[in-house]
Coordinates of C-alpha atoms and ligand atoms in Angstrom, one line a residue:
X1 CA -13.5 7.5 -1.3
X2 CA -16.7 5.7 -2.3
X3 CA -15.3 2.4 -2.6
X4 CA -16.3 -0.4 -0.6
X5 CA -13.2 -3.1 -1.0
X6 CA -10.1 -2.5 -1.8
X7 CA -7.4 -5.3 -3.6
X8 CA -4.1 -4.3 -2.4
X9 CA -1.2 -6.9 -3.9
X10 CA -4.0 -9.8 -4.4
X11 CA -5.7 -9.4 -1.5
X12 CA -9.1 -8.1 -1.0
X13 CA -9.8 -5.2 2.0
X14 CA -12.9 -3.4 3.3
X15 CA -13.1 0.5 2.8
X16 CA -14.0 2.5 5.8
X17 CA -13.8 6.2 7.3
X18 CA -10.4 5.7 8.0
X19 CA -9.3 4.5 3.9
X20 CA -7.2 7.2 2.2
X21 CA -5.1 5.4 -0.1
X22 CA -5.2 6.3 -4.0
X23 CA -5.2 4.2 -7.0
X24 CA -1.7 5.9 -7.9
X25 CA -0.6 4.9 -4.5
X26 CA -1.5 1.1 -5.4
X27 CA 0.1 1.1 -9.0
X28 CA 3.6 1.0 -7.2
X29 CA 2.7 -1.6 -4.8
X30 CA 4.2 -4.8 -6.0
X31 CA 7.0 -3.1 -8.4
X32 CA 9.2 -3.9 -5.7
X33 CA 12.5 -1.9 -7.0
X34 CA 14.9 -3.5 -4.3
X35 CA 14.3 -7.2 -6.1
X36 CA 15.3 -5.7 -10.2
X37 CA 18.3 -6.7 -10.8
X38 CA 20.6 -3.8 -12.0
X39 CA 18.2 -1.3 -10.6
X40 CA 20.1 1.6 -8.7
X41 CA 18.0 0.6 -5.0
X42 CA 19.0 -3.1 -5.8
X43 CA 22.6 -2.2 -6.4
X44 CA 22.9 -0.7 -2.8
X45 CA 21.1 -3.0 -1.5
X46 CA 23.5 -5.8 -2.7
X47 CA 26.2 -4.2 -0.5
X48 CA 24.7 -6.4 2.7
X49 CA 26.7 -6.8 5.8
X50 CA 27.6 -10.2 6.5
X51 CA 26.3 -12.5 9.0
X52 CA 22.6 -10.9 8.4
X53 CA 19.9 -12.9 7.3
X54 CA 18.2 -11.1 4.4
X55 CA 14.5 -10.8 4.3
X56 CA 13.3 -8.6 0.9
X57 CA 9.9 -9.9 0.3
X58 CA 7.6 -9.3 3.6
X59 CA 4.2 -7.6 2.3
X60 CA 4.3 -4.0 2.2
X61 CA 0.4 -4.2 3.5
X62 CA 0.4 -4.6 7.7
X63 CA -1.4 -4.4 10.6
X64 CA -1.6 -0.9 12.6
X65 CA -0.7 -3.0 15.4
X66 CA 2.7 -4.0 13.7
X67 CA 3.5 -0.7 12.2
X68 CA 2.5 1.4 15.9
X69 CA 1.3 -0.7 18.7
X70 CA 4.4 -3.5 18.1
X71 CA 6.6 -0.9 18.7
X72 CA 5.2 1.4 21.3
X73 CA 3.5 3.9 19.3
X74 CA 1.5 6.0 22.0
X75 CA -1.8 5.7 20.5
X76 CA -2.2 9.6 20.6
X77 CA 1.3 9.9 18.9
X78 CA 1.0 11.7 15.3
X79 CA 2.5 9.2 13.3
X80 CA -0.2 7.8 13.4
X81 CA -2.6 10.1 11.7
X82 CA -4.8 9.7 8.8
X83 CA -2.4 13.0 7.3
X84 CA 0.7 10.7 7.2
X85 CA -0.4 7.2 6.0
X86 CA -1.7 5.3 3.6
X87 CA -4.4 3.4 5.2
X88 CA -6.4 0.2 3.7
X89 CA -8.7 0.6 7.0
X90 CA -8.5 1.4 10.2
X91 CA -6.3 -1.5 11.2
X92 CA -4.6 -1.9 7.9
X93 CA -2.0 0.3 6.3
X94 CA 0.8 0.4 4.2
X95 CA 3.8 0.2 6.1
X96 CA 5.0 3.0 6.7
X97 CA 8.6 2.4 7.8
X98 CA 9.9 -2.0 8.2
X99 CA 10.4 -1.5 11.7
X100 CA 7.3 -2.8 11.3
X101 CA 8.2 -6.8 10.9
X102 CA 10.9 -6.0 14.1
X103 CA 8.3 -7.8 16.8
X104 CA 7.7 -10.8 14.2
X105 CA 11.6 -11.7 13.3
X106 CA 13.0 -11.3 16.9
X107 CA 10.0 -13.7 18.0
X108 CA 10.7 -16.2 15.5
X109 CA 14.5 -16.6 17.3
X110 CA 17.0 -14.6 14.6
X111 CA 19.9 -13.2 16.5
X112 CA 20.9 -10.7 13.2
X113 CA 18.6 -9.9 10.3
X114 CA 18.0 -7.3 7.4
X115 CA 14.9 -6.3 6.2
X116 CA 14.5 -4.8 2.8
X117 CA 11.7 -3.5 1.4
X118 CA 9.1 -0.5 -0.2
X119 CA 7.8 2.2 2.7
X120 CA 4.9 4.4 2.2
X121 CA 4.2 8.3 3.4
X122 CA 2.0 10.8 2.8
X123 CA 4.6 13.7 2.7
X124 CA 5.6 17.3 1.1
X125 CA 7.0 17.1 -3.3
X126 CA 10.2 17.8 -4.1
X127 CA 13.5 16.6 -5.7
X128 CA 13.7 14.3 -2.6
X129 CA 10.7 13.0 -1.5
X130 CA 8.3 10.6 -3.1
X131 CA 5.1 8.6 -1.4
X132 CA 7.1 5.6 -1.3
X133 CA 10.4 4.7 -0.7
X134 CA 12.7 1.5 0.0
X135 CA 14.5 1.4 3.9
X136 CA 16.7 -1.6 4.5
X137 CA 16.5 -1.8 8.3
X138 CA 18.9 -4.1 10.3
X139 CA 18.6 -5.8 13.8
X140 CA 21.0 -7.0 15.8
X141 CA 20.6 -9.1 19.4
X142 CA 23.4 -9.8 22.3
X143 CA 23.7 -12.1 24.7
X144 CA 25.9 -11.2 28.1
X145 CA 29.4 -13.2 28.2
X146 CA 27.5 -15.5 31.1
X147 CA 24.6 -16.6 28.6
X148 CA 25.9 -19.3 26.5
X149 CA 22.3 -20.0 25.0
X150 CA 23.0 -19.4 21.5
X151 CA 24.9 -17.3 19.5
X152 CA 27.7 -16.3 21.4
X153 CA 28.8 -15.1 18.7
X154 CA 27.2 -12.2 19.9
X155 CA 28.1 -11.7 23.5
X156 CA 28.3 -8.1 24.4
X157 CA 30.9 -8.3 26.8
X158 CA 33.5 -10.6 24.7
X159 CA 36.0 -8.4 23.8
X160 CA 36.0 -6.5 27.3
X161 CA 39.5 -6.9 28.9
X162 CA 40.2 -7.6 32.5
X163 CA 37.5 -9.3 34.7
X164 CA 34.3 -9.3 33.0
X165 CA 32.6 -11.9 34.9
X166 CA 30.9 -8.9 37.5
X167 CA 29.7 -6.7 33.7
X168 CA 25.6 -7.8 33.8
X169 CA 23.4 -6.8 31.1
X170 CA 20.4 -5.3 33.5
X171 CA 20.1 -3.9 36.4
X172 CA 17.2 -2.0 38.2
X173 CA 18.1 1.7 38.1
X174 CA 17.3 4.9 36.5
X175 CA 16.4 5.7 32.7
X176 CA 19.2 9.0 31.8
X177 CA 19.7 10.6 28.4
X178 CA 22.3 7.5 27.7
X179 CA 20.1 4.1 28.6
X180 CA 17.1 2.7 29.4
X181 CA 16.2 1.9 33.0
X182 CA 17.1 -1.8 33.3
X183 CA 20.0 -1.1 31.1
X184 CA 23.2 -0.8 32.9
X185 CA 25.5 1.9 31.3
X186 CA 28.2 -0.6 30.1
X187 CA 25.5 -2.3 28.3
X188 CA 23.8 0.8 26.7
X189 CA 27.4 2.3 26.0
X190 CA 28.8 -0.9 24.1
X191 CA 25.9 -1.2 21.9
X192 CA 26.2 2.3 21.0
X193 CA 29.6 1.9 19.7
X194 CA 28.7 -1.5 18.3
X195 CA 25.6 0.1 16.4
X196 CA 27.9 3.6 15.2
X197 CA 30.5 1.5 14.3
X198 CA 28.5 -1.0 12.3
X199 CA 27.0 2.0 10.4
X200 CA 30.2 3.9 9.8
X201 CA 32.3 0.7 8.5
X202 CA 29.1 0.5 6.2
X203 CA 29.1 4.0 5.5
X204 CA 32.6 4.5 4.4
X205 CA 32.5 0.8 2.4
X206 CA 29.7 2.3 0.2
X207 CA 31.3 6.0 0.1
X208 CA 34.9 6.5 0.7
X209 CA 37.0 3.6 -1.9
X210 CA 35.3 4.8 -5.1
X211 CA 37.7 3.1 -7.5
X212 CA 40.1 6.1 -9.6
X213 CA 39.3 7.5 -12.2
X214 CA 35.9 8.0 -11.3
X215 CA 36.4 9.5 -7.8
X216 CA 34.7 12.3 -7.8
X217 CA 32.2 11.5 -4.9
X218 CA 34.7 10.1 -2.4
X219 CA 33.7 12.7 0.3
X220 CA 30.8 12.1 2.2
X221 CA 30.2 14.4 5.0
X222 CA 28.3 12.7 7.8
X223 CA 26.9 13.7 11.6
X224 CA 25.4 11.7 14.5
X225 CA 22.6 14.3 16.0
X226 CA 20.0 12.9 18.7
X227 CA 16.9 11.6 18.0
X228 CA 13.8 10.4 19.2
X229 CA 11.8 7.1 18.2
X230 CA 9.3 5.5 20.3
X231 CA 11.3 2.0 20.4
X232 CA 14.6 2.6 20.7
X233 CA 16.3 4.8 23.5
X234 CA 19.1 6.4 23.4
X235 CA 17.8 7.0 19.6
X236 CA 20.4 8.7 16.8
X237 CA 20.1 9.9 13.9
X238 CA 22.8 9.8 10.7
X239 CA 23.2 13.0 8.6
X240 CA 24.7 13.1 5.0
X241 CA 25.8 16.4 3.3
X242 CA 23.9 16.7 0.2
X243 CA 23.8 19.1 -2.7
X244 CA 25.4 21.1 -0.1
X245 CA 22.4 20.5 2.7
X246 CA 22.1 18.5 5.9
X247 CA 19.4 15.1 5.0
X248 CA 18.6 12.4 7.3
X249 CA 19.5 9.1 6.0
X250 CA 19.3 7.2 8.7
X251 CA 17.6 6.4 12.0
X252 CA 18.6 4.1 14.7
X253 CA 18.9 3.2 18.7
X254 CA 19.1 0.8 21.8
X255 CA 16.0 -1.6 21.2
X256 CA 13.5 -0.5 23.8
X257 CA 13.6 -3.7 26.3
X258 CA 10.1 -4.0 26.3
X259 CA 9.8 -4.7 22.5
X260 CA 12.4 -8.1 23.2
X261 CA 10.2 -8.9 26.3
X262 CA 7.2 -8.9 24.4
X263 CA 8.9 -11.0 21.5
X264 CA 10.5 -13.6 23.8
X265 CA 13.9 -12.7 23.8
X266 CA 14.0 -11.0 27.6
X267 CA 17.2 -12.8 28.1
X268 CA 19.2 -10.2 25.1
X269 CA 19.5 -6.7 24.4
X270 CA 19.4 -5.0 21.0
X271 CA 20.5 -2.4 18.4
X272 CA 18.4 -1.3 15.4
X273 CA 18.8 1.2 12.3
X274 CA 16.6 2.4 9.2
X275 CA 18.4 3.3 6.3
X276 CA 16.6 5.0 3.4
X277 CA 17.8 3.9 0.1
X278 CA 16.8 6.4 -2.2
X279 CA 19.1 8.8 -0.3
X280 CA 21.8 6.5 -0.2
X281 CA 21.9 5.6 -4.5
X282 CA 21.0 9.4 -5.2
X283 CA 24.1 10.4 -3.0
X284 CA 26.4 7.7 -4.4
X285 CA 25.2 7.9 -8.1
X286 CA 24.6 11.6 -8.4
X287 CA 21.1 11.3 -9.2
X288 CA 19.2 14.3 -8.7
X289 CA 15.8 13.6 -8.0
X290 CA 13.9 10.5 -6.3
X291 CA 11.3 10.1 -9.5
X292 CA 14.2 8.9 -11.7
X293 CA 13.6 5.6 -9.3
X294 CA 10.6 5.1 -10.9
X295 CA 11.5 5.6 -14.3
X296 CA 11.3 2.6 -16.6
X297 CA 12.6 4.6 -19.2
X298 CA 15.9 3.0 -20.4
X299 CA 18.4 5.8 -20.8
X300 CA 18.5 5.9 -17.4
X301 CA 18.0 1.8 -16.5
X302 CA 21.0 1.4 -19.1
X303 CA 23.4 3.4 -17.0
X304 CA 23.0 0.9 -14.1
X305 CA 23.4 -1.9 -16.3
X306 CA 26.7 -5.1 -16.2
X307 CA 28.4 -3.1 -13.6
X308 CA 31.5 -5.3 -12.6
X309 CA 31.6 -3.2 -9.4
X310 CA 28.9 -0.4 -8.1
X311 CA 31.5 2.3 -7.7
X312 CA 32.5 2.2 -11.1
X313 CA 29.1 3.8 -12.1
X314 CA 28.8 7.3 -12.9
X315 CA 25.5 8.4 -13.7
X316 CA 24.9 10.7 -16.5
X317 CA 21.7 12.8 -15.9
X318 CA 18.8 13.2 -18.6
X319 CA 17.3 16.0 -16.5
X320 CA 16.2 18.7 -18.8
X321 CA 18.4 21.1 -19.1
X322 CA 15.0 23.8 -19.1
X323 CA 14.3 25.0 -16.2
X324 CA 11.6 24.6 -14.4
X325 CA 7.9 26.1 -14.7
X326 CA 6.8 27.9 -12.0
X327 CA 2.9 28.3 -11.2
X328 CA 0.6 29.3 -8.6
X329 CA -2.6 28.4 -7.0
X330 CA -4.0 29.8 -4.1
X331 CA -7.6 29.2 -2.6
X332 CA -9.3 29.1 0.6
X333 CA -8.9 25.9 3.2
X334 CA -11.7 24.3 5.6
X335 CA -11.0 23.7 9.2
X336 CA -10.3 20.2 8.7
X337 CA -7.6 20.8 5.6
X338 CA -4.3 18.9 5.7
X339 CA -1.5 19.8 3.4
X340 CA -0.7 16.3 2.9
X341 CA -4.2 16.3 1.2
X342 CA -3.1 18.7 -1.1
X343 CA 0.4 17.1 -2.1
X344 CA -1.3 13.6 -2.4
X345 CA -3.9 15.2 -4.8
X346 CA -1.2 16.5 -6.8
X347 CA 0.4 12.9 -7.0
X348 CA -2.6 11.3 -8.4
X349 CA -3.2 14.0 -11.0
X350 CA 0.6 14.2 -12.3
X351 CA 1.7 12.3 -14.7
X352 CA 5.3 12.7 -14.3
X353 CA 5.8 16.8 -14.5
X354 CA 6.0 17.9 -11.0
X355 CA 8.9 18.3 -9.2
X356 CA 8.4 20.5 -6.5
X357 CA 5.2 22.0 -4.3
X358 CA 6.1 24.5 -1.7
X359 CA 3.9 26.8 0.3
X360 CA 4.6 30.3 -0.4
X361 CA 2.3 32.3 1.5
X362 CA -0.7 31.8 4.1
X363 CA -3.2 34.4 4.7
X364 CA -6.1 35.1 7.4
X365 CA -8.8 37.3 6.1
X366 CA -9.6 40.1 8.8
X367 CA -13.6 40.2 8.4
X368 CA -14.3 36.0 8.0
X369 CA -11.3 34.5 10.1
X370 CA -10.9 32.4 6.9
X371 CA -7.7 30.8 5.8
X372 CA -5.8 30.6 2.5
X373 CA -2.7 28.9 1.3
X374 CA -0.7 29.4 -1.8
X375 CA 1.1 27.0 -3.3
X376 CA 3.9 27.4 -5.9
X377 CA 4.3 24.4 -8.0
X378 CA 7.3 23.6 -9.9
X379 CA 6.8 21.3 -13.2
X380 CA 10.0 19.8 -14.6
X381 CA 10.5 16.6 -16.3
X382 CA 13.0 14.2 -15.4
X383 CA 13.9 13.8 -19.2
X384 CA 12.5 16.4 -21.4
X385 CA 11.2 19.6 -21.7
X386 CA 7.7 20.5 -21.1
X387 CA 5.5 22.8 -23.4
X388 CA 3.2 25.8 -21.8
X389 CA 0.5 24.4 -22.9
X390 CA 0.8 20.6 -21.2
X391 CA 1.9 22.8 -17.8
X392 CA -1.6 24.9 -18.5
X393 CA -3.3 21.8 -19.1
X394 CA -2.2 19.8 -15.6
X395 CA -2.3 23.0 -13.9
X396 CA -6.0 23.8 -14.3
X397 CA -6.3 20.1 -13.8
X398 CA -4.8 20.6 -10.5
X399 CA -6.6 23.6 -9.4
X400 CA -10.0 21.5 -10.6
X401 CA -9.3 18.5 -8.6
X402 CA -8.4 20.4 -5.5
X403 CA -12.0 22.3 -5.8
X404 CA -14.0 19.4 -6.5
X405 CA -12.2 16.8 -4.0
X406 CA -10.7 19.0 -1.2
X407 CA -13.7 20.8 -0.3
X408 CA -11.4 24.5 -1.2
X409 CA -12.8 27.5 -2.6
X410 CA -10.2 29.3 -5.3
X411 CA -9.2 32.5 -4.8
Ligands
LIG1 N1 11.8 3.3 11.6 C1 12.5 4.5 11.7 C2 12.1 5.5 10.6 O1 11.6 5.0 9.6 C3 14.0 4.3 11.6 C4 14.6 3.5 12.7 C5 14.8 2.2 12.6 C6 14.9 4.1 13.9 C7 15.3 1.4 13.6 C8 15.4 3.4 14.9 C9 15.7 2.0 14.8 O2 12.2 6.7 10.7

C-alpha cells in the first residue's frame, strides 16, 4: 500500500512496511453487528450469563502488545504474522481475537466479565469464514475459601465438603498435562469443571429447550478435544456438529498465572473462553453461510425481527436455489507468496458473489523449480442468481488484480 495514514474508526494512524489492511476491511469497522438490535449476532448475544459485567463497545483497533505480548504471545509465534492480521502498523492491529482487553479488565479489579465484540483475520473463503467475526469472550476470577478480600462469592473451594481449611490455591510443584506449575491439582481440576460446566449449562440453554413446534434443531452434538493457547493451560477446545462436520466454536482454559500477576490479581486464579458467534446464530438459526451476517438486505433482517423469544425463530433461507459457478485460475507464485494474500485480494474485488476459494492443485515445474497454484473459485449469491456474464466479468477481474498486485505470473 502506498498510503501514508490511515483513519481507522476516527482515528488517524501512520502506514508502514508492516500495514496490510484494505479499504474493504475498514468498511465493516464500526458496523458493530453485536449492538443492532434484532440482528441474529445480537440475539445470541442477548442470552448473557448472569452475574457478568458486559463490556460490547472496546475499540476493535489495539495494540500488538495487547492482542500478543499481554497474553504471552512468543514473539516468534505465527499468530503473529503479517499472513494472519490486519495490521494498522507494526504496533497496531485489528484485534484479532478479545482476549485481547483480558490484561486491561482483570487490572481494573472485575472478578466476572463478558466482552463482546467484532474480531478480524486474514483467513481461507468459504460458507463459514469471513475476515471478521464477533467472539463474546468471558472471564471469571476465584479467590481460595481463606481469602475473604472480595467477592467471595467466588471462592473456589466453597462448596468442597469435609475440611477444606488444608485445600491452598498454589503450591510450588511441577507443570503436567492437567495444571500449571504453581497450581495445585485441586485448584486446576475445580476450575475445569467450573469452566465445562459454565459452558455446557450455556450450551444446552441456547440449544436443547427449542420451544415445540419449531424443534427441529434440538440436537446439538458437542466434544471437548485438547487444545493449545499461549495463556491458558490446561487449554480446551468445544466442538459442534455442523452440517454433518466437526467446527470449533469455542476456545477456552486455566488463565496462565502469569497474566493475573502481571494484572495485579496474584492473590486469584482464573478461567477464560472465546466463543465465536457467527457459528453459534448459523447453528441455531440454520443459516447457511457467514455473509448473510452482513447483509442489510431486509428479507433476511425481517426474519429476526419482534421475536418474543429467540427459539421461536426459524430462518427461512434466500440462498439461490442455482448452484454455484465454478471457475479456475491458476498462475505462478513468488517465493514470498501467501495464500492469505490471495483470499484477501479476492475479498476486496467481490462484491458479494464468492462463496467459496479452495486450492485444487499445486505444481513444481521440473526445469525452473517454479511454483504454481490453482485455485477453484465458487461464485454463489446469498440471494439471487448470478448471470455468466457478471461471473466472467469479476473473474477476469480477479485474475487482473492478482497479476497486477500479487506480483503472479498467469498460467
Ligand atoms: N482467544 C482464543 C481464540 O480466539 C479463544 C480463547 C479465549 C481461548 C479464552 C482460551 C481462553 O481462538
Amino acid at each position: 500500500t502506498t498510503l501514508e495514514r490511515v483513519s481507522v474508526a476516527g482515528k488517524d494512524y501512520d502506514c508502514d512496511e508492516w500495514t496490510n489492511i484494505t479499504p474493504k476491511i475498514l468498511s465493516y469497522v464500526g458496523r458493530n453487528l453485536h449492538t443492532q438490535k434484532d440482528h441474529p449476532i445480537y440475539i445470541v448475544k442477548e442470552v448473557n450469563l448472569p452475574l457478568f459485567a458486559v463490556f460490547d463497545n472496546l475499540s476493535p483497533v489495539v495494540t500488538v502488545k495487547q492482542n500478543f505480548d499481554s497474553l504471552l504471545t512468543p514473539k516468534d509465534h505465527v499468530s503473529r504474522n503479517r499472513s494472519e492480521n490486519y495490521y494498522i502498523n507494526k504496533n497496531t492491529v485489528l484485534r484479532a481475537h478479545t482476549s485481547a482487553h483480558e490484561h486491561e479488565l482483570i487490572r481494573s479489579g472485575l472478578s466476572a466479565f463478558l466482552m463482546v465484540g467484532d474480531v478480524y483475520r486474514r483467513d481461507t473463503i468459504d460458507a463459514t469464514h469471513f475476515p471478521v467475526f464477533h467472539q463474546l469472550e468471558g472471564v471469571r476470577l476465584f479467590n481460595s475459601q481463606q481469602v475473604k478480600k472480595r467477592n467471595y462469592l467466588f471462592q473456589l473451594f466453597s462448596k468442597c465438603e469435609g475440611n477444606t481449611a488444608d485445600l491452598t490455591l498454589f503450591e510450588n510443584g511441577q507443570e503436567t498435562a492437567d495444571k500449571q506449575m504453581c497450581h495445585t491439582l485441586e485448584t486446576s481440576k475445580l476450575l475445569e469443571f467450573n469452566l465445562k460446566q459454565t459452558i455446557e449449562d450455556f450450551t444446552s440453554l441456547m440449544f436443547k429447550t427449542k420451544l415445540p413446534p419449531l424443534n427441529l434443531n434440538t440436537d446439538v452434538e458437542c466434544k471437548w478435544v485438547e487444545a493449545y493457547f499461549p495463556f491458558t493451560h490446561p487449554s480446551f477446545e468445544l466442538e459442534i456438529k455442523y452440517n454433518g462436520e466437526w467446527i470449533e466454536m469455542l476456545g477456552c482454559g486455566i488463565l496462565k498465572q502469569q497474566i493475573l500477576n502481571e494484572a495485579g490479581a496474584c492473590d486469584q486464579v482464573a478461567w477464560a473462553f472465546g466463543l465465536g458467534l457467527e457459528r453459534l446464530s448459523m447453528k441455531l438459526f440454520d443459516i447457511p453461510d457467514i455473509r448473510y451476517m452482513w447483509t442489510t438486505d431486509d428479507s433476511f433482517l425481517s426474519q429476526f425481527k419482534n421475536h418474543e423469544d429467540f427459539k421461536s425463530i426459524q430462518f427461512k433461507p434466500i440462498l439461490s436455489k442455482q448452484p454455484a459457478v465454478a471457475n479456475d485460475i491458476a498462475f505462478w507464485i513468488p517465493n514470498d507468496y501467501a495464500m492469505n494474500d490471495f483470499y484477501d485480494l479476492v475479498r476486496s474485488v467481490d462484491d458479494g458473489l464468492v462463496q467459496t476459494v479452495t486450492l485444487v492443485d499445486t505444481f513444481v515445474h521440473s526445469e525452473s523449480g517454479k511454483q504454481s497454484h490453482c485455485y477453484r473459485i465458487y461464485y454463489r449469491h446469498t440471494s439471487r442468481a448470478l448471470t455468466q456474464a457478471e461471473v466472467n466479468n469479476l473473474h477476469n477481474r480477479i485474475k487482473d488484480a492478482a497479476e497486477s498486485q500479487l506480483n503472479v505470473k498467469g498460467r
